[in-house]
């Protein structure tokens, strides 16, 4: 034994308590070894059949050793061996610890057992004493119960009689009690009392006394029911009272259907008042004569001076004057929708959700009641909706959209309550439809508002354009850009301000419309507002339509003005053309990108592509510019034509001056040049020398003219007159007079000059000239030559047309003796 | 397969062109020259359809440069001209009735190039004396008449003349004057072939007016018919209320004179003033216009013609390759369209005219004296006929 203790001390240098987990592990391993699991039962299955598992129950040392020897190298074997030795050693120590512990426990157990032996002996004595006492008690008890037997039976019987009497008393007192309840209006008590008695009375109704009571009760209950019905009908009571009423009536076997109807009709009357109140707020309410009198009092906005009916005829005194749509919707929500919800809730509580008991269950009340409720709510909601829609339609002003959106939001939000209360109802979806319709309507209104705005801004521009002309008179329209700039805005300023106005207006409209899709708006997550509203509504219906409208109205300027003498000022045409061109180059894509970004448009349906719009805008710009050229060309043409047609060219005097009209033509052309230059880029012209006006002298050299005109004098060769010009024509391209122009200054000016000179030519060909007539034309043409070449893209064009004019004039001349070139130059230079 | 035949004839500067109205066998056009320096001439252009040859004869018109020419509907030798006469440094346009010498055909026919040698002179029948009324813009023969009545438009007067004693004497039978602000001047006119030849349409400035010749009073007035000057008009030969006009706004407009507020249709194909518009005499969907953009345009105005709309082509008759390719097109009713744009001219075209003898042939005259004779494309011709 000492040996063992020594061993223990030797190994307990590390206290076993210090590592409980290790101890447990060791325990479990031991347990395992002895085939005990946690519960102490013998485990049935062997966990591992592997003979090499050193911890397994089937461990075969021989096999294991052989395996090791075969698989491992010497070093590994050595390692294995030392590891094994270590493990064995630790196992040994563990075992010793265990043995020691168990030994201790065993000793203490022996002590305990010895102690118990002593205690039990003492207890045995006490137990004996106890059993003796118990026997005595039993004896006494038997004795007592024997004596009390008779009295007990009597008491039981007496108490039975007592309860019966109490019940009878209740029955006899019932009529009086019911009466009293009736007096006190404690209907609930009365009904419950009656219910309790009803079965008994029914059962014993063959006995006359009970029958009397029953009859009395019937009468009283009838009275009570009457009173309840009365109360129910009066409707003055609160919803809670009402529901109590209904409950009692139901308990009194009142038919549920009738009650439903009554309940609903009662509610109806109240809604009627609400609806009429709302209707009275509408401008053109036709209801004023039916329920207006009552409603009018509730309406604070009504004018005390005018009675209800007359106030509707006067728009300034109309009751809606004071209430905006938000107030209206608010009122509708607070009065109508909330009480509707209340009614629905109480109705459902009364008829649908109540616990079904007894015979009530069989009548299938909830289904019937539900059906009635749906019909009821639907009809009321329809009326409410029609009122709301009428009110929304009155909302014409587009100044503040947020009010409408908020009103709609509130409207929609409150309807959600109904959908929660009444899951199958169509009311919320109808409400959504109303909102959708309102939104559509709104977009239309915005579009028309934009259109009006556009027209108004154009009118403003028109006026601004007209102003300088009035002040400056005929002197120079815009030639002195510096002088007129101070007084009135110049064309580019007008253009930028116009385009900014439009853009800002469009942006603000977009912002307004955007309110419909704001996150906090309940209906913004409806599919319509997510998809169609953005793409079809805002993008197509509003933005694209507006852009198209601009293009279209611009084109109308070309058409309407074309025949009827051009009421549109040319500057406006030019400005609009530039506007459309700007739209084509940048604004359209900017607007559409802005829209798409703001509204996160997902295009499910095909939408107008940007390119199509741009093409349209470009077309409009082109048309406007062409028209501008035409109009300006026409103005100058008209001057030239008048000057040619009204003059007697045969009897004119020798030219001393350039005719005033030519100076005017040059002046006007210059001012057009300035005007166009304000809005359009220079453009490209064919290369020419820096001093073209000088070079043209060679074209007009007298020698060449002599060659040209000389053959006309020889009567033998009439064909030769045309030869030169025909050769010229052969090599020059055909000139299209009213051809489309490009978007630059040079092209525009070329167009105008072409038109003017061609008119000049045609007019000259219709006249007959004397000698000085021809010379005057020469002078005029030379003057034009000097000044017009710089405006056009190809100066040869001007040369050619002027050549043609002089040529035609020479041909139409009775006495063709042309003026000396030098003289012409002198006259022209003199101005 | 030649679709379009074109023949060029060179004349001096000229504006006046007419078909010889009474001539129904030969394809013949008359052109009046415009020259202040030389003797003016009337060129008789004969087109030999079979040989595709142009024959030119020249008659001398020594009264002055010719602004307008018009052939009698009854006698192919009789014609009127409007010519300008310069006297005492005053230019006045007069009108006269002439007869072509009977021997012109035999005389000059063989040697057209030799015309300068001794051209025969027109025989003056009578003057339409207008000294009291001012310059004559045009002279109109009664359509399909007996050649005894003409109308001349002088400044703002409409004068109806009776030609008596085989056109040697002209008397004014009735007249009307257009009153109004400013200096009014007729630019063009047309005698309507409908209503028993009792109606006339005139153009002055931007307005078109209709006249009743019995009462010599205005019956309608289309104010602002064109944006600018109206240059010419023509009556639809088959639809009595329809009228085409053209003007300086580059447009050709079609009017129903019963509804004068809006034109029935409007064409805007030319790029400069349109000087002349002519309905084909038999197929009124064919319309010819000449413009100072040097183009002649032949249009097919089916929708407002007297022909039943949607005339179908019988495909069996068309055996050519080209036609069979157009089979699909042929099934569809013809749309209003430009048939062809003729660009042979290099100067302004002031006159276009259909041939009186061959309804598929027309001539156009430009200022530089070039006369071009063209045919309606054969495919279209067949489509209309079949």
JSON list of N, CA and C in Angstrom, two decimals, chain A residues 1 4-5 8-9 12 16-17 23 95-113:
[
{"chain": "A", "resi": 1, "resn": "UNK", "atom": "N", "xyz": [0.84, -1.20, 0.00]},
{"chain": "A", "resi": 1, "resn": "UNK", "atom": "CA", "xyz": [0.00, 0.00, 0.00]},
{"chain": "A", "resi": 1, "resn": "UNK", "atom": "C", "xyz": [0.88, 1.26, 0.00]},
{"chain": "A", "resi": 4, "resn": "UNK", "atom": "N", "xyz": [2.11, 2.04, -3.37]},
{"chain": "A", "resi": 4, "resn": "UNK", "atom": "CA", "xyz": [1.13, 2.72, -4.24]},
{"chain": "A", "resi": 4, "resn": "UNK", "atom": "C", "xyz": [1.04, 4.22, -3.93]},
{"chain": "A", "resi": 5, "resn": "UNK", "atom": "N", "xyz": [1.06, 4.47, -2.62]},
{"chain": "A", "resi": 5, "resn": "UNK", "atom": "CA", "xyz": [0.97, 5.89, -2.25]},
{"chain": "A", "resi": 5, "resn": "UNK", "atom": "C", "xyz": [2.17, 6.65, -2.78]},
{"chain": "A", "resi": 8, "resn": "UNK", "atom": "N", "xyz": [1.76, 7.34, -6.19]},
{"chain": "A", "resi": 8, "resn": "UNK", "atom": "CA", "xyz": [0.77, 8.41, -6.38]},
{"chain": "A", "resi": 8, "resn": "UNK", "atom": "C", "xyz": [1.40, 9.78, -6.16]},
{"chain": "A", "resi": 9, "resn": "UNK", "atom": "N", "xyz": [2.14, 9.86, -5.02]},
{"chain": "A", "resi": 9, "resn": "UNK", "atom": "CA", "xyz": [2.77, 11.14, -4.75]},
{"chain": "A", "resi": 9, "resn": "UNK", "atom": "C", "xyz": [3.75, 11.52, -5.85]},
{"chain": "A", "resi": 12, "resn": "UNK", "atom": "N", "xyz": [1.71, 12.74, -8.66]},
{"chain": "A", "resi": 12, "resn": "UNK", "atom": "CA", "xyz": [0.75, 13.86, -8.51]},
{"chain": "A", "resi": 12, "resn": "UNK", "atom": "C", "xyz": [1.42, 15.22, -8.43]},
{"chain": "A", "resi": 16, "resn": "UNK", "atom": "N", "xyz": [-4.28, 16.47, -10.43]},
{"chain": "A", "resi": 16, "resn": "UNK", "atom": "CA", "xyz": [-5.24, 15.98, -11.44]},
{"chain": "A", "resi": 16, "resn": "UNK", "atom": "C", "xyz": [-6.43, 16.93, -11.64]},
{"chain": "A", "resi": 17, "resn": "UNK", "atom": "N", "xyz": [-6.68, 17.75, -10.63]},
{"chain": "A", "resi": 17, "resn": "UNK", "atom": "CA", "xyz": [-7.82, 18.67, -10.78]},
{"chain": "A", "resi": 17, "resn": "UNK", "atom": "C", "xyz": [-7.55, 19.81, -11.76]},
{"chain": "A", "resi": 23, "resn": "UNK", "atom": "N", "xyz": [-8.88, 14.81, -17.55]},
{"chain": "A", "resi": 23, "resn": "UNK", "atom": "CA", "xyz": [-9.38, 13.75, -16.69]},
{"chain": "A", "resi": 23, "resn": "UNK", "atom": "C", "xyz": [-10.61, 13.10, -17.31]},
{"chain": "A", "resi": 95, "resn": "UNK", "atom": "N", "xyz": [-3.70, 5.30, -14.50]},
{"chain": "A", "resi": 95, "resn": "UNK", "atom": "CA", "xyz": [-4.29, 4.16, -13.82]},
{"chain": "A", "resi": 95, "resn": "UNK", "atom": "C", "xyz": [-4.04, 4.23, -12.33]},
{"chain": "A", "resi": 96, "resn": "UNK", "atom": "N", "xyz": [-2.82, 4.58, -12.00]},
{"chain": "A", "resi": 96, "resn": "UNK", "atom": "CA", "xyz": [-2.48, 4.64, -10.59]},
{"chain": "A", "resi": 96, "resn": "UNK", "atom": "C", "xyz": [-3.30, 5.68, -9.89]},
{"chain": "A", "resi": 97, "resn": "UNK", "atom": "N", "xyz": [-3.46, 6.82, -10.54]},
{"chain": "A", "resi": 97, "resn": "UNK", "atom": "CA", "xyz": [-4.27, 7.88, -9.94]},
{"chain": "A", "resi": 97, "resn": "UNK", "atom": "C", "xyz": [-5.66, 7.37, -9.68]},
{"chain": "A", "resi": 98, "resn": "UNK", "atom": "N", "xyz": [-6.23, 6.70, -10.66]},
{"chain": "A", "resi": 98, "resn": "UNK", "atom": "CA", "xyz": [-7.58, 6.19, -10.54]},
{"chain": "A", "resi": 98, "resn": "UNK", "atom": "C", "xyz": [-7.70, 5.22, -9.39]},
{"chain": "A", "resi": 99, "resn": "UNK", "atom": "N", "xyz": [-6.78, 4.33, -9.35]},
{"chain": "A", "resi": 99, "resn": "UNK", "atom": "CA", "xyz": [-6.81, 3.31, -8.29]},
{"chain": "A", "resi": 99, "resn": "UNK", "atom": "C", "xyz": [-6.79, 3.98, -6.93]},
{"chain": "A", "resi": 100, "resn": "UNK", "atom": "N", "xyz": [-5.96, 4.99, -6.80]},
{"chain": "A", "resi": 100, "resn": "UNK", "atom": "CA", "xyz": [-5.84, 5.68, -5.55]},
{"chain": "A", "resi": 100, "resn": "UNK", "atom": "C", "xyz": [-7.14, 6.36, -5.18]},
{"chain": "A", "resi": 101, "resn": "UNK", "atom": "N", "xyz": [-7.73, 7.03, -6.16]},
{"chain": "A", "resi": 101, "resn": "UNK", "atom": "CA", "xyz": [-8.99, 7.74, -5.91]},
{"chain": "A", "resi": 101, "resn": "UNK", "atom": "C", "xyz": [-10.05, 6.76, -5.46]},
{"chain": "A", "resi": 102, "resn": "UNK", "atom": "N", "xyz": [-10.15, 5.65, -6.21]},
{"chain": "A", "resi": 102, "resn": "UNK", "atom": "CA", "xyz": [-11.19, 4.66, -5.91]},
{"chain": "A", "resi": 102, "resn": "UNK", "atom": "C", "xyz": [-11.00, 4.07, -4.53]},
{"chain": "A", "resi": 103, "resn": "UNK", "atom": "N", "xyz": [-9.81, 3.91, -4.17]},
{"chain": "A", "resi": 103, "resn": "UNK", "atom": "CA", "xyz": [-9.53, 3.38, -2.86]},
{"chain": "A", "resi": 103, "resn": "UNK", "atom": "C", "xyz": [-10.04, 4.29, -1.79]},
{"chain": "A", "resi": 104, "resn": "UNK", "atom": "N", "xyz": [-9.81, 5.55, -1.91]},
{"chain": "A", "resi": 104, "resn": "UNK", "atom": "CA", "xyz": [-10.32, 6.54, -0.98]},
{"chain": "A", "resi": 104, "resn": "UNK", "atom": "C", "xyz": [-11.82, 6.47, -0.87]},
{"chain": "A", "resi": 105, "resn": "UNK", "atom": "N", "xyz": [-12.48, 6.44, -2.05]},
{"chain": "A", "resi": 105, "resn": "UNK", "atom": "CA", "xyz": [-13.94, 6.41, -2.09]},
{"chain": "A", "resi": 105, "resn": "UNK", "atom": "C", "xyz": [-14.44, 5.17, -1.38]},
{"chain": "A", "resi": 106, "resn": "UNK", "atom": "N", "xyz": [-13.79, 4.12, -1.62]},
{"chain": "A", "resi": 106, "resn": "UNK", "atom": "CA", "xyz": [-14.20, 2.85, -1.03]},
{"chain": "A", "resi": 106, "resn": "UNK", "atom": "C", "xyz": [-14.16, 2.93, 0.50]},
{"chain": "A", "resi": 107, "resn": "UNK", "atom": "N", "xyz": [-13.14, 3.53, 1.03]},
{"chain": "A", "resi": 107, "resn": "UNK", "atom": "CA", "xyz": [-12.99, 3.65, 2.47]},
{"chain": "A", "resi": 107, "resn": "UNK", "atom": "C", "xyz": [-14.11, 4.48, 3.05]},
{"chain": "A", "resi": 108, "resn": "UNK", "atom": "N", "xyz": [-14.37, 5.65, 2.34]},
{"chain": "A", "resi": 108, "resn": "UNK", "atom": "CA", "xyz": [-15.43, 6.52, 2.87]},
{"chain": "A", "resi": 108, "resn": "UNK", "atom": "C", "xyz": [-16.77, 5.82, 2.80]},
{"chain": "A", "resi": 109, "resn": "UNK", "atom": "N", "xyz": [-16.99, 5.04, 1.75]},
{"chain": "A", "resi": 109, "resn": "UNK", "atom": "CA", "xyz": [-18.25, 4.31, 1.61]},
{"chain": "A", "resi": 109, "resn": "UNK", "atom": "C", "xyz": [-18.44, 3.34, 2.77]},
{"chain": "A", "resi": 110, "resn": "UNK", "atom": "N", "xyz": [-17.43, 2.66, 3.10]},
{"chain": "A", "resi": 110, "resn": "UNK", "atom": "CA", "xyz": [-17.50, 1.70, 4.20]},
{"chain": "A", "resi": 110, "resn": "UNK", "atom": "C", "xyz": [-17.91, 2.42, 5.49]},
{"chain": "A", "resi": 111, "resn": "UNK", "atom": "N", "xyz": [-17.31, 3.63, 5.68]},
{"chain": "A", "resi": 111, "resn": "UNK", "atom": "CA", "xyz": [-17.66, 4.43, 6.86]},
{"chain": "A", "resi": 111, "resn": "UNK", "atom": "C", "xyz": [-19.12, 4.75, 6.87]},
{"chain": "A", "resi": 112, "resn": "UNK", "atom": "N", "xyz": [-19.64, 5.20, 5.77]},
{"chain": "A", "resi": 112, "resn": "UNK", "atom": "CA", "xyz": [-21.04, 5.61, 5.66]},
{"chain": "A", "resi": 112, "resn": "UNK", "atom": "C", "xyz": [-21.95, 4.44, 5.97]},
{"chain": "A", "resi": 113, "resn": "UNK", "atom": "N", "xyz": [-21.66, 3.33, 5.42]},
{"chain": "A", "resi": 113, "resn": "UNK", "atom": "CA", "xyz": [-22.51, 2.14, 5.62]},
{"chain": "A", "resi": 113, "resn": "UNK", "atom": "C", "xyz": [-22.58, 1.79, 7.09]}
]
